[in-house]
GROMACS .gro file of N, CA and C in nm:
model
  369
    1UNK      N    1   0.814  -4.359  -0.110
    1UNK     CA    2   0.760  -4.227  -0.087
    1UNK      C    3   0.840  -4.126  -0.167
    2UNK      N    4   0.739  -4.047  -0.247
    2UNK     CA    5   0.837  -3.944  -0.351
    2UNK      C    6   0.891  -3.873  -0.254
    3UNK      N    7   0.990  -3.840  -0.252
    3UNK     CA    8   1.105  -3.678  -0.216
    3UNK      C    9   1.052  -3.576  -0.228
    4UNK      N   10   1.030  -3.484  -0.108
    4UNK     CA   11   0.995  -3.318  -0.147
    4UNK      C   12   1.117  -3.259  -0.218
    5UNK      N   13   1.025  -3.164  -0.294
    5UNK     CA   14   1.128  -3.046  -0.370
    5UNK      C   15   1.102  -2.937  -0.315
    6UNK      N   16   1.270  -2.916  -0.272
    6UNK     CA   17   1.252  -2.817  -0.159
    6UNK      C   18   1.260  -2.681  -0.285
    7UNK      N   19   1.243  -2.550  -0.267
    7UNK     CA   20   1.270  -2.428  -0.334
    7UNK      C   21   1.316  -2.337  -0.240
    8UNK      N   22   1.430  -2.273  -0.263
    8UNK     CA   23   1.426  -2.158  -0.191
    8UNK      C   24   1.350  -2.034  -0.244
    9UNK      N   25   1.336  -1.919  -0.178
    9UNK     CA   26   1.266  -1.809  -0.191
    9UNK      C   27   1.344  -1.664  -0.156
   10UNK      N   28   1.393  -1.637  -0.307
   10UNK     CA   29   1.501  -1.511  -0.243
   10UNK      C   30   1.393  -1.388  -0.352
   11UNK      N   31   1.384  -1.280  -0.240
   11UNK     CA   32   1.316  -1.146  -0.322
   11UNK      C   33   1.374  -1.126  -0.448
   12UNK      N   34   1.260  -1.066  -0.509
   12UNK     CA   35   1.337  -1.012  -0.607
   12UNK      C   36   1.303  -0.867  -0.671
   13UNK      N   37   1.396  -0.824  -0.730
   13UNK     CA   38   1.368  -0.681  -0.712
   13UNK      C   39   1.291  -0.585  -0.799
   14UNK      N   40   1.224  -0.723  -0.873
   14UNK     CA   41   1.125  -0.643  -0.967
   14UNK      C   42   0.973  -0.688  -0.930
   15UNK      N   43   0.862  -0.590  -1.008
   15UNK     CA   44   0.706  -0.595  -0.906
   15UNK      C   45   0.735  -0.522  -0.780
   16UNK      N   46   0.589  -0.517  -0.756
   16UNK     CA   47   0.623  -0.408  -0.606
   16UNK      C   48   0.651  -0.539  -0.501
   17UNK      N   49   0.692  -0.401  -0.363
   17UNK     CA   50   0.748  -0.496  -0.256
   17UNK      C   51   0.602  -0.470  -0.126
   18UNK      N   52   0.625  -0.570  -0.074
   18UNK     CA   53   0.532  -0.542   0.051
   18UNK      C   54   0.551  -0.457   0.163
   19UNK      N   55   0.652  -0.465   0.165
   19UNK     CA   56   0.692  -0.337   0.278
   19UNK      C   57   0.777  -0.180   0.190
   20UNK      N   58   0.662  -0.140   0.289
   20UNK     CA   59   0.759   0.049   0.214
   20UNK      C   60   0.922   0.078   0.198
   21UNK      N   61   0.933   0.141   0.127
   21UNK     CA   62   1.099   0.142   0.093
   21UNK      C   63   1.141   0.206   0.267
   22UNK      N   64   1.032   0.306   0.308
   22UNK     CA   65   1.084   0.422   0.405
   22UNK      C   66   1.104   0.329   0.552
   23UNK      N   67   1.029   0.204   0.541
   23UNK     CA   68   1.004   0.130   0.674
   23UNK      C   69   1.123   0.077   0.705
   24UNK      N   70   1.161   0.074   0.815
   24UNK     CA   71   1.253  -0.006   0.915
   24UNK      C   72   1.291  -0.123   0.890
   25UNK      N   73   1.184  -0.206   0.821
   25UNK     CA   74   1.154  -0.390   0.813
   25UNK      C   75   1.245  -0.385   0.630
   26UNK      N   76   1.338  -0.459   0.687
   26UNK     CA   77   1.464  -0.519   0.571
   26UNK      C   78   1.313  -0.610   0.452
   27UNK      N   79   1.355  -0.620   0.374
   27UNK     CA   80   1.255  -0.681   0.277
   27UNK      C   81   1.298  -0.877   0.307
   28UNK      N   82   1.375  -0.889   0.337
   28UNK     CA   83   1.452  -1.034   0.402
   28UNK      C   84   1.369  -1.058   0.566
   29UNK      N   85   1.336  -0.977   0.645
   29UNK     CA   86   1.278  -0.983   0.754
   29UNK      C   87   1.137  -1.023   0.758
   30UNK      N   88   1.091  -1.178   0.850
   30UNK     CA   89   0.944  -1.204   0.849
   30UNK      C   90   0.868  -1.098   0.910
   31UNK      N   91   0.746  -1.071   0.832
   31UNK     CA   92   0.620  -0.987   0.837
   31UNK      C   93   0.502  -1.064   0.866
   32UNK      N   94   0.392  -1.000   0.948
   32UNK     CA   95   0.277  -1.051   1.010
   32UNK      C   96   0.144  -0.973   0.877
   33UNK      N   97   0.032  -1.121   0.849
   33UNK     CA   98  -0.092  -1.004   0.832
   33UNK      C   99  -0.180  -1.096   0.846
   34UNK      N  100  -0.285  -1.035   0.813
   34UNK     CA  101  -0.407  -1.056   0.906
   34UNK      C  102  -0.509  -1.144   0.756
   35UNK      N  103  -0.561  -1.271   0.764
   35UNK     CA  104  -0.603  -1.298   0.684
   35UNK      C  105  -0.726  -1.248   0.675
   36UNK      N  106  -0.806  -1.229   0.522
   36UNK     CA  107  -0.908  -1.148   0.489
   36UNK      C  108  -1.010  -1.254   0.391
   37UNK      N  109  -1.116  -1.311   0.435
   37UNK     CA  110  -1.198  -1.325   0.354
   37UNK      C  111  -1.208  -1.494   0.388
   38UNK      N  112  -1.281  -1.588   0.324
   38UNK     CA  113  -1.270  -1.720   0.284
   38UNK      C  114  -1.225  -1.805   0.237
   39UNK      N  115  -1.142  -1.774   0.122
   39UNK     CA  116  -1.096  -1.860   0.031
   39UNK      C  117  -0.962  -1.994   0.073
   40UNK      N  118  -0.957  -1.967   0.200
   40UNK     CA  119  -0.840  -2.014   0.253
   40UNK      C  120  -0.931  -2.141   0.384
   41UNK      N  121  -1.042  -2.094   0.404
   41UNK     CA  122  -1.114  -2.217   0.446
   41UNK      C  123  -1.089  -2.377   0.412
   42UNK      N  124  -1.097  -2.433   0.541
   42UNK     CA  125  -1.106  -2.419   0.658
   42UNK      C  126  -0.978  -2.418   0.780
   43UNK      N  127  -0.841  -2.436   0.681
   43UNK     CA  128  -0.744  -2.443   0.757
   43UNK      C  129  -0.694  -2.316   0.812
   44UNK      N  130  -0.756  -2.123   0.719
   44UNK     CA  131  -0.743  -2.086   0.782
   44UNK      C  132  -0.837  -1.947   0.787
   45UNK      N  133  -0.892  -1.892   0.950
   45UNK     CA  134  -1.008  -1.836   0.935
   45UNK      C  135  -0.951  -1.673   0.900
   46UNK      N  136  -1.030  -1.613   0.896
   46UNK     CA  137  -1.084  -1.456   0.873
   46UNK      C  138  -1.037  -1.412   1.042
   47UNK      N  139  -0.933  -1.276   0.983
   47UNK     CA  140  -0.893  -1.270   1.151
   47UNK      C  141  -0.721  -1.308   1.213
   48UNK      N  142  -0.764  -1.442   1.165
   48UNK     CA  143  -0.617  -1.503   1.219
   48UNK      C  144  -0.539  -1.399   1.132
   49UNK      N  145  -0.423  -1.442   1.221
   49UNK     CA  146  -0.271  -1.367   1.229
   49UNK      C  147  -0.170  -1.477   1.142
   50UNK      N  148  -0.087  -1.425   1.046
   50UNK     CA  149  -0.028  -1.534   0.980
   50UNK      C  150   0.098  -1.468   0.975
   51UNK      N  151   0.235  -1.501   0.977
   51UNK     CA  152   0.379  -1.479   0.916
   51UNK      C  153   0.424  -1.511   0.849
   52UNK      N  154   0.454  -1.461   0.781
   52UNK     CA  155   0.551  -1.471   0.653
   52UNK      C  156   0.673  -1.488   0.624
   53UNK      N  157   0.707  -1.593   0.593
   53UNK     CA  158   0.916  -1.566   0.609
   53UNK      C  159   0.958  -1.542   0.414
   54UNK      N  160   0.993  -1.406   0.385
   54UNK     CA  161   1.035  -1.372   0.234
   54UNK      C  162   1.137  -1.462   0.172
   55UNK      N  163   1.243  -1.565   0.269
   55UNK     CA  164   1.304  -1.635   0.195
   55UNK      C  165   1.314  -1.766   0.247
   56UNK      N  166   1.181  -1.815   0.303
   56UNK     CA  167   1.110  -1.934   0.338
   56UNK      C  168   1.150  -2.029   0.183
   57UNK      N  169   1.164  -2.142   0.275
   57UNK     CA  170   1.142  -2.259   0.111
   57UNK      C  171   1.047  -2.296   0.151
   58UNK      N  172   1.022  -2.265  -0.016
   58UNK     CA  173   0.867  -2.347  -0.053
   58UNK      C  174   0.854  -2.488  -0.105
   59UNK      N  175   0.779  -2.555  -0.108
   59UNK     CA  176   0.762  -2.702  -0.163
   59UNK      C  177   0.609  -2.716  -0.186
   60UNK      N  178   0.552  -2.818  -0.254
   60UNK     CA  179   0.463  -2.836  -0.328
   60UNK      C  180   0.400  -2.846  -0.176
   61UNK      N  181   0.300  -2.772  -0.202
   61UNK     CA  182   0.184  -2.793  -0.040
   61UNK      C  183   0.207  -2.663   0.025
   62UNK      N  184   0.334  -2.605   0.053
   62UNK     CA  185   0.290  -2.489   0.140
   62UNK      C  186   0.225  -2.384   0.091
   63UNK      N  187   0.207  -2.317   0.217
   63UNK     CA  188   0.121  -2.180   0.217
   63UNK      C  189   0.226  -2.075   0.120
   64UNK      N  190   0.178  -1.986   0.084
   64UNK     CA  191   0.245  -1.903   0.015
   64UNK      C  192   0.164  -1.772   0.010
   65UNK      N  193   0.220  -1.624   0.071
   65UNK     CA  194   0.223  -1.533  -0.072
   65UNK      C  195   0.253  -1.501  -0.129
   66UNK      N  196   0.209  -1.451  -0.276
   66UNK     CA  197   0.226  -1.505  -0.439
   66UNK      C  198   0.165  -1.320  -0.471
   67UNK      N  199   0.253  -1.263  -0.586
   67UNK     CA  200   0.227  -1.142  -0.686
   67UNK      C  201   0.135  -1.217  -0.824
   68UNK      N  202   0.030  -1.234  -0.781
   68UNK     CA  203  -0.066  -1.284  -0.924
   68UNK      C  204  -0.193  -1.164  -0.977
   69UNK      N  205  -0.180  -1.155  -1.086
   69UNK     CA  206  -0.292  -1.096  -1.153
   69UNK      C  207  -0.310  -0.972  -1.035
   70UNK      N  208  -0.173  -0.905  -1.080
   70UNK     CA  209  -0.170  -0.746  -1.023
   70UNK      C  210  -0.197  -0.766  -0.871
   71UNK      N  211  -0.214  -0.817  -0.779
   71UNK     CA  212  -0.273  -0.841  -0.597
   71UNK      C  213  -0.168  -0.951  -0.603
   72UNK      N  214  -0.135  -0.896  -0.407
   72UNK     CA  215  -0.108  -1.021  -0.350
   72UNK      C  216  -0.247  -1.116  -0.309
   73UNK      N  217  -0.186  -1.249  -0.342
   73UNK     CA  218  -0.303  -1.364  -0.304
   73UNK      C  219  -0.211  -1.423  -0.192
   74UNK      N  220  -0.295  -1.539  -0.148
   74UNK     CA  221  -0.257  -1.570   0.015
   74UNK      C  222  -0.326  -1.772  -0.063
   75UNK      N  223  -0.234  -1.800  -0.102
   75UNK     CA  224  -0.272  -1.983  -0.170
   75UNK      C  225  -0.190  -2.088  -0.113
   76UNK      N  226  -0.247  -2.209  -0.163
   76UNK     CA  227  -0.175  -2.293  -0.103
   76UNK      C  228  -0.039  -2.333  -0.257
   77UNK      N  229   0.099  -2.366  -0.258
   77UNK     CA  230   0.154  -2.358  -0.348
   77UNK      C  231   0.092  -2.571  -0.372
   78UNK      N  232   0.080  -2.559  -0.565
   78UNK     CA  233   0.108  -2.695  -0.592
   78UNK      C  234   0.114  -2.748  -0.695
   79UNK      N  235   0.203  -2.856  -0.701
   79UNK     CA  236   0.272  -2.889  -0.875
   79UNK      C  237   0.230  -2.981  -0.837
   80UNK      N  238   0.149  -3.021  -1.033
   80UNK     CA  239   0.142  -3.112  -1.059
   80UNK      C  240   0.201  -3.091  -1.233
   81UNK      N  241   0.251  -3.281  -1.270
   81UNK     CA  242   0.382  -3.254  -1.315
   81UNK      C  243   0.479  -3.155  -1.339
   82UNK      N  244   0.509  -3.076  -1.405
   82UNK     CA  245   0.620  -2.987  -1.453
   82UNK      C  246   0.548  -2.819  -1.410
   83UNK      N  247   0.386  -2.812  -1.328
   83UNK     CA  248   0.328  -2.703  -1.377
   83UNK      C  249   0.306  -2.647  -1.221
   84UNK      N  250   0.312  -2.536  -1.180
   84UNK     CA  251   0.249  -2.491  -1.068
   84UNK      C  252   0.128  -2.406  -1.067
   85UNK      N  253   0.074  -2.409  -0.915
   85UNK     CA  254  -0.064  -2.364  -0.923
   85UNK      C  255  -0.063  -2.282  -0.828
   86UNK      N  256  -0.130  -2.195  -0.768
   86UNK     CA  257  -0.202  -2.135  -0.656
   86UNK      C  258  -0.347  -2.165  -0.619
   87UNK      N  259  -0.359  -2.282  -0.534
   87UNK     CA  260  -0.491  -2.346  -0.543
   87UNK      C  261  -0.574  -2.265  -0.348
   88UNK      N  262  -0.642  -2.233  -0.409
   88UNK     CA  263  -0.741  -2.194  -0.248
   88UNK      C  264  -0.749  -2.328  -0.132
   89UNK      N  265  -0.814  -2.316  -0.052
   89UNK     CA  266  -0.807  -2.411   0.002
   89UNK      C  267  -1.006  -2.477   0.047
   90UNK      N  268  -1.053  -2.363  -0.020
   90UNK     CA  269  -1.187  -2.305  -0.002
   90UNK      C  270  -1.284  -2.377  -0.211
   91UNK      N  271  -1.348  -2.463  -0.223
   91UNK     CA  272  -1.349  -2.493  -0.335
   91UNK      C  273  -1.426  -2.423  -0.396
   92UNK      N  274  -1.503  -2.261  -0.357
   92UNK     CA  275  -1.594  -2.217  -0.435
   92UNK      C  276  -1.501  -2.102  -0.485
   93UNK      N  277  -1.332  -2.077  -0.499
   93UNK     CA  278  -1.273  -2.027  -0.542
   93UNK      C  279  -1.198  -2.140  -0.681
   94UNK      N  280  -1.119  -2.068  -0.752
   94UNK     CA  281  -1.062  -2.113  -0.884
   94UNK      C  282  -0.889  -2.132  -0.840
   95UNK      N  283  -0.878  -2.218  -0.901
   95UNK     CA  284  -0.739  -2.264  -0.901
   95UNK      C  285  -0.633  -2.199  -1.006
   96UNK      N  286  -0.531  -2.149  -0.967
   96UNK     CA  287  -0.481  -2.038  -1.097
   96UNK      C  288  -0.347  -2.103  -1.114
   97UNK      N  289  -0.271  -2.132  -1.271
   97UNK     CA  290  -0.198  -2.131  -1.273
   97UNK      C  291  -0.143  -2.052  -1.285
   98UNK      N  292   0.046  -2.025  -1.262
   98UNK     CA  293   0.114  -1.970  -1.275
   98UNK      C  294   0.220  -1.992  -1.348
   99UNK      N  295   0.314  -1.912  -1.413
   99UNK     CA  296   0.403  -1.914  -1.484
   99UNK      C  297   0.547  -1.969  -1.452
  100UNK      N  298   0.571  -1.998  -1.333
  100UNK     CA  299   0.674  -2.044  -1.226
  100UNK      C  300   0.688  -1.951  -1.078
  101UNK      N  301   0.769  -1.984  -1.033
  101UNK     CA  302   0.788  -1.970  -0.858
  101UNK      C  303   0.838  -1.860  -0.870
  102UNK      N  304   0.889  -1.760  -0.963
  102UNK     CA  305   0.891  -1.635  -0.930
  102UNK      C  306   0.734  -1.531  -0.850
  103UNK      N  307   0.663  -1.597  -0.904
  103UNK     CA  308   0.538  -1.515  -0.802
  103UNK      C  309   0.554  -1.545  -0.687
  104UNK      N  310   0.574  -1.632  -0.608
  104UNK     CA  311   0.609  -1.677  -0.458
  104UNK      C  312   0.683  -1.530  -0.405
  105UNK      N  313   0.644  -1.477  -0.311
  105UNK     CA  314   0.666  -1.387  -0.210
  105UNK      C  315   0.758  -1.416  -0.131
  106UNK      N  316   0.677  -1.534  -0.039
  106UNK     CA  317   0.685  -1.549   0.103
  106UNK      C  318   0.616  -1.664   0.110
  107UNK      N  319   0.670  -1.729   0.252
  107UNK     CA  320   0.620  -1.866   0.315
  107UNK      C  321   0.545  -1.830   0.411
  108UNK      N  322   0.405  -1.919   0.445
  108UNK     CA  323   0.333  -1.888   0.565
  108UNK      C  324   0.412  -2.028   0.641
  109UNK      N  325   0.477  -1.957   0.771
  109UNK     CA  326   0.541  -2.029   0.887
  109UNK      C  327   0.449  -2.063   1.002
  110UNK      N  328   0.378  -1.995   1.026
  110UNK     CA  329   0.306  -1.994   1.161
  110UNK      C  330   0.181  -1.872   1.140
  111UNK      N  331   0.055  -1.933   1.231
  111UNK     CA  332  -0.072  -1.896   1.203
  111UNK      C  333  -0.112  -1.883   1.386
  112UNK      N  334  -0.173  -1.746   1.415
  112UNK     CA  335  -0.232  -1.771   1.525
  112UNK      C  336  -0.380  -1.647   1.502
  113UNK      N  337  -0.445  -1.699   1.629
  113UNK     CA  338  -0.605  -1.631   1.676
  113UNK      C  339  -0.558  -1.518   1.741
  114UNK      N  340  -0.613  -1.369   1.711
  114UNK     CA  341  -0.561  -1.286   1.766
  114UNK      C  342  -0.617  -1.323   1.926
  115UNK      N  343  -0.544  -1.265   2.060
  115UNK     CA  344  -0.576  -1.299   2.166
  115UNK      C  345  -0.573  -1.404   2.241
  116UNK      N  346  -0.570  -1.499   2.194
  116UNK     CA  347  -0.566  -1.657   2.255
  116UNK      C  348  -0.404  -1.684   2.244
  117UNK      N  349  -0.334  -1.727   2.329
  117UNK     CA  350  -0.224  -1.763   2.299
  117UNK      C  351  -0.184  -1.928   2.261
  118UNK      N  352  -0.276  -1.972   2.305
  118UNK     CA  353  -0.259  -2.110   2.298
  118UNK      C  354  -0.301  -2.186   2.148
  119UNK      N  355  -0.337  -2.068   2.063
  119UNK     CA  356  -0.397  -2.116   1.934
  119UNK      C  357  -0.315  -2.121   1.801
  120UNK      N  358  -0.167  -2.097   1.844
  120UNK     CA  359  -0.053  -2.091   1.765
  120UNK      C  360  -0.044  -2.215   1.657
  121UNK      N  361  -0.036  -2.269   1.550
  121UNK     CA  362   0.018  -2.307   1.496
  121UNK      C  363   0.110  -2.331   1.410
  122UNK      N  364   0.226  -2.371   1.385
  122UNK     CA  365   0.381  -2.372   1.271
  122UNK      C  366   0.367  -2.460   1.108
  123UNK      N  367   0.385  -2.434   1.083
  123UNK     CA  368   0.401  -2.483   0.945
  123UNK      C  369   0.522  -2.491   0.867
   0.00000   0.00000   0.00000
């Protein structure tokens, strides 16, 4: 069985940041948002609640958000040989490469249904 490659994920201080300079929330501190749209079908819906950890390690497969083509995107991270991707999880979207793991944001850790408590899941 191949070995994961783990990555760490430390901010960095160029591109914009997700949280306001004026806000309370350290840029190192996990942040909550709300996923928007399809492309992340079916593992995750429109609605759900997702967290983010900014210096989460990443490895080939996790969730990620990623600074691509001017927007944050919300992808799944994945190398194949030497190259990484931001692939949807939804196939009537496009698979984008990227230039390396500096676009990586943040790790998606945990996903829940607003209201239901029992609908938590970790990652």
């Amino acid at each position: 069985m191949a070995q994961k490659k783990i990555i760490p994920i430390i901010p960095l201080n160029e591109g914009p940041e997700i949280a306001d300079e004026t806000s309370a929330c350290s840029s190192a501190e996990p942040y909550a948002l709300m996923v928007l749209g399809d492309s992340m079908l079916p593992e995750f819906e429109e609605g759900e609640i997702i967290i983010i950890e900014p210096e989460g390690l990443a490895h080939n497969g996790s969730y990620v958000v990623a600074w691509h083509k001017d927007e944050y995107i919300f992808r799944q991270l994945v190398q194949h040989d030497d190259r990484w991707y931001l692939k949807p999880l939804n196939d009537l979207y496009p698979t984008d490469k990227v230039p390396g793991l500096e676009v990586v944001k943040g790790v998606i850790t945990q996903k829940k249904k607003p209201g239901k408590r029992s609908s938590m899941k970790s990652y």
